[in-house]
Amino acid sequence: MEQAYLRRRYLISFEARRVPHIFTDVLVIGAGVAGLRSAIAAAGYGEVIVTSKTRLAESNSVYAQGGAAAVLDERDSVEAHVADTLAAGGDLCDEPVVRDIVTEAPRHIRQLSDWGARFDLQDGQLALTREGGHGARRIVHAHGDATGRELVDTLIRKARTEPNVKLFDECIILDLL
């Protein structure tokens, strides 16, 4: 005998005619750094909705205390960064993916700065630190250990300037039709 929960099509009962419909080209569930950055990129191709189950500024990304790694010092190189990442990754890294990310990282740090991210500075330049498995100074922070919060705040501000992005906070997604 089939269980009742197996026959049910949706998580909650509802009549489609009575529920407001919201249509979008792209739905991003989650308003952390990855979700917000994806929404900003997708806004060039159509309408985007970003949902957050809590307030927008309360994603897990907000609590990320580490910095962001990028080759920003002339004494450093993409090759050295790739080598450090592969060594620290213990054979779990896909080298072409690592190379792509490391190559693009400086551009993204500059872009975030252009969008208003306030990274820590030293003598008017980005303050670079050496951490973890990195053999060179290539880590940027914001407000010490509040890099995650600064990135999220910057991306929320940028997303709000995009006419094709709508942000929904305290929104739970139950069913997609």
PDB file of N, CA and C in Angstrom, residues 78-95 98-99 102 132-135 138:
ATOM      1  N   VAL A  78      51.106  33.972 -10.630  1.00  0.00           N
ATOM      2  CA  VAL A  78      50.009  33.005 -10.750  1.00  0.00           C
ATOM      3  C   VAL A  78      50.555  31.589 -10.568  1.00  0.00           C
ATOM      4  N   GLU A  79      51.712  31.315 -11.149  1.00  0.00           N
ATOM      5  CA  GLU A  79      52.296  29.971 -11.041  1.00  0.00           C
ATOM      6  C   GLU A  79      52.578  29.596  -9.589  1.00  0.00           C
ATOM      7  N   ALA A  80      53.106  30.549  -8.812  1.00  0.00           N
ATOM      8  CA  ALA A  80      53.394  30.277  -7.405  1.00  0.00           C
ATOM      9  C   ALA A  80      52.098  30.059  -6.616  1.00  0.00           C
ATOM     10  N   HIS A  81      51.075  30.850  -6.932  1.00  0.00           N
ATOM     11  CA  HIS A  81      49.793  30.700  -6.235  1.00  0.00           C
ATOM     12  C   HIS A  81      49.160  29.346  -6.571  1.00  0.00           C
ATOM     13  N   VAL A  82      49.204  28.977  -7.830  1.00  0.00           N
ATOM     14  CA  VAL A  82      48.668  27.664  -8.245  1.00  0.00           C
ATOM     15  C   VAL A  82      49.420  26.556  -7.517  1.00  0.00           C
ATOM     16  N   ALA A  83      50.739  26.633  -7.498  1.00  0.00           N
ATOM     17  CA  ALA A  83      51.549  25.595  -6.837  1.00  0.00           C
ATOM     18  C   ALA A  83      51.202  25.499  -5.350  1.00  0.00           C
ATOM     19  N   ASP A  84      51.061  26.633  -4.669  1.00  0.00           N
ATOM     20  CA  ASP A  84      50.702  26.628  -3.245  1.00  0.00           C
ATOM     21  C   ASP A  84      49.330  25.992  -3.030  1.00  0.00           C
ATOM     22  N   THR A  85      48.394  26.334  -3.888  1.00  0.00           N
ATOM     23  CA  THR A  85      47.030  25.810  -3.750  1.00  0.00           C
ATOM     24  C   THR A  85      46.998  24.308  -3.980  1.00  0.00           C
ATOM     25  N   LEU A  86      47.694  23.837  -4.998  1.00  0.00           N
ATOM     26  CA  LEU A  86      47.724  22.404  -5.282  1.00  0.00           C
ATOM     27  C   LEU A  86      48.405  21.644  -4.145  1.00  0.00           C
ATOM     28  N   ALA A  87      49.479  22.188  -3.598  1.00  0.00           N
ATOM     29  CA  ALA A  87      50.177  21.526  -2.489  1.00  0.00           C
ATOM     30  C   ALA A  87      49.283  21.460  -1.251  1.00  0.00           C
ATOM     31  N   ALA A  88      48.596  22.557  -0.951  1.00  0.00           N
ATOM     32  CA  ALA A  88      47.719  22.580   0.223  1.00  0.00           C
ATOM     33  C   ALA A  88      46.482  21.719   0.021  1.00  0.00           C
ATOM     34  N   GLY A  89      46.083  21.526  -1.234  1.00  0.00           N
ATOM     35  CA  GLY A  89      44.872  20.765  -1.537  1.00  0.00           C
ATOM     36  C   GLY A  89      45.034  19.262  -1.443  1.00  0.00           C
ATOM     37  N   GLY A  90      46.242  18.785  -1.284  1.00  0.00           N
ATOM     38  CA  GLY A  90      46.469  17.352  -1.101  1.00  0.00           C
ATOM     39  C   GLY A  90      45.842  16.469  -2.158  1.00  0.00           C
ATOM     40  N   ASP A  91      46.051  16.752  -3.411  1.00  0.00           N
ATOM     41  CA  ASP A  91      45.532  15.971  -4.544  1.00  0.00           C
ATOM     42  C   ASP A  91      44.009  16.018  -4.680  1.00  0.00           C
ATOM     43  N   LEU A  92      43.372  16.952  -4.002  1.00  0.00           N
ATOM     44  CA  LEU A  92      41.918  17.087  -4.117  1.00  0.00           C
ATOM     45  C   LEU A  92      41.515  18.207  -5.072  1.00  0.00           C
ATOM     46  N   CYS A  93      42.493  18.905  -5.628  1.00  0.00           N
ATOM     47  CA  CYS A  93      42.226  20.048  -6.495  1.00  0.00           C
ATOM     48  C   CYS A  93      42.283  19.648  -7.967  1.00  0.00           C
ATOM     49  N   ASP A  94      41.450  20.270  -8.752  1.00  0.00           N
ATOM     50  CA  ASP A  94      41.469  20.119 -10.204  1.00  0.00           C
ATOM     51  C   ASP A  94      42.322  21.276 -10.747  1.00  0.00           C
ATOM     52  N   GLU A  95      43.517  20.960 -11.244  1.00  0.00           N
ATOM     53  CA  GLU A  95      44.469  22.003 -11.613  1.00  0.00           C
ATOM     54  C   GLU A  95      43.911  23.032 -12.591  1.00  0.00           C
ATOM     55  N   VAL A  98      41.734  25.374 -10.545  1.00  0.00           N
ATOM     56  CA  VAL A  98      42.582  26.204  -9.679  1.00  0.00           C
ATOM     57  C   VAL A  98      43.220  27.319 -10.500  1.00  0.00           C
ATOM     58  N   ARG A  99      43.772  26.966 -11.640  1.00  0.00           N
ATOM     59  CA  ARG A  99      44.450  27.957 -12.489  1.00  0.00           C
ATOM     60  C   ARG A  99      43.476  29.056 -12.926  1.00  0.00           C
ATOM     61  N   VAL A 102      42.628  31.268  -9.776  1.00  0.00           N
ATOM     62  CA  VAL A 102      43.786  32.077  -9.382  1.00  0.00           C
ATOM     63  C   VAL A 102      44.045  33.186 -10.397  1.00  0.00           C
ATOM     64  N   GLY A 132      48.222  30.528   6.090  1.00  0.00           N
ATOM     65  CA  GLY A 132      48.002  29.139   5.705  1.00  0.00           C
ATOM     66  C   GLY A 132      49.099  28.592   4.822  1.00  0.00           C
ATOM     67  N   GLY A 133      48.713  27.948   3.739  1.00  0.00           N
ATOM     68  CA  GLY A 133      49.666  27.309   2.844  1.00  0.00           C
ATOM     69  C   GLY A 133      50.214  28.232   1.774  1.00  0.00           C
ATOM     70  N   HIS A 134      50.005  29.533   1.913  1.00  0.00           N
ATOM     71  CA  HIS A 134      50.491  30.476   0.914  1.00  0.00           C
ATOM     72  C   HIS A 134      51.957  30.821   1.168  1.00  0.00           C
ATOM     73  N   GLY A 135      52.739  30.786   0.118  1.00  0.00           N
ATOM     74  CA  GLY A 135      54.152  31.095   0.227  1.00  0.00           C
ATOM     75  C   GLY A 135      54.457  32.555  -0.034  1.00  0.00           C
ATOM     76  N   ARG A 138      49.505  37.371  -0.166  1.00  0.00           N
ATOM     77  CA  ARG A 138      48.453  37.524  -1.179  1.00  0.00           C
ATOM     78  C   ARG A 138      47.042  37.503  -0.596  1.00  0.00           C
TER      79      ARG A 138
END
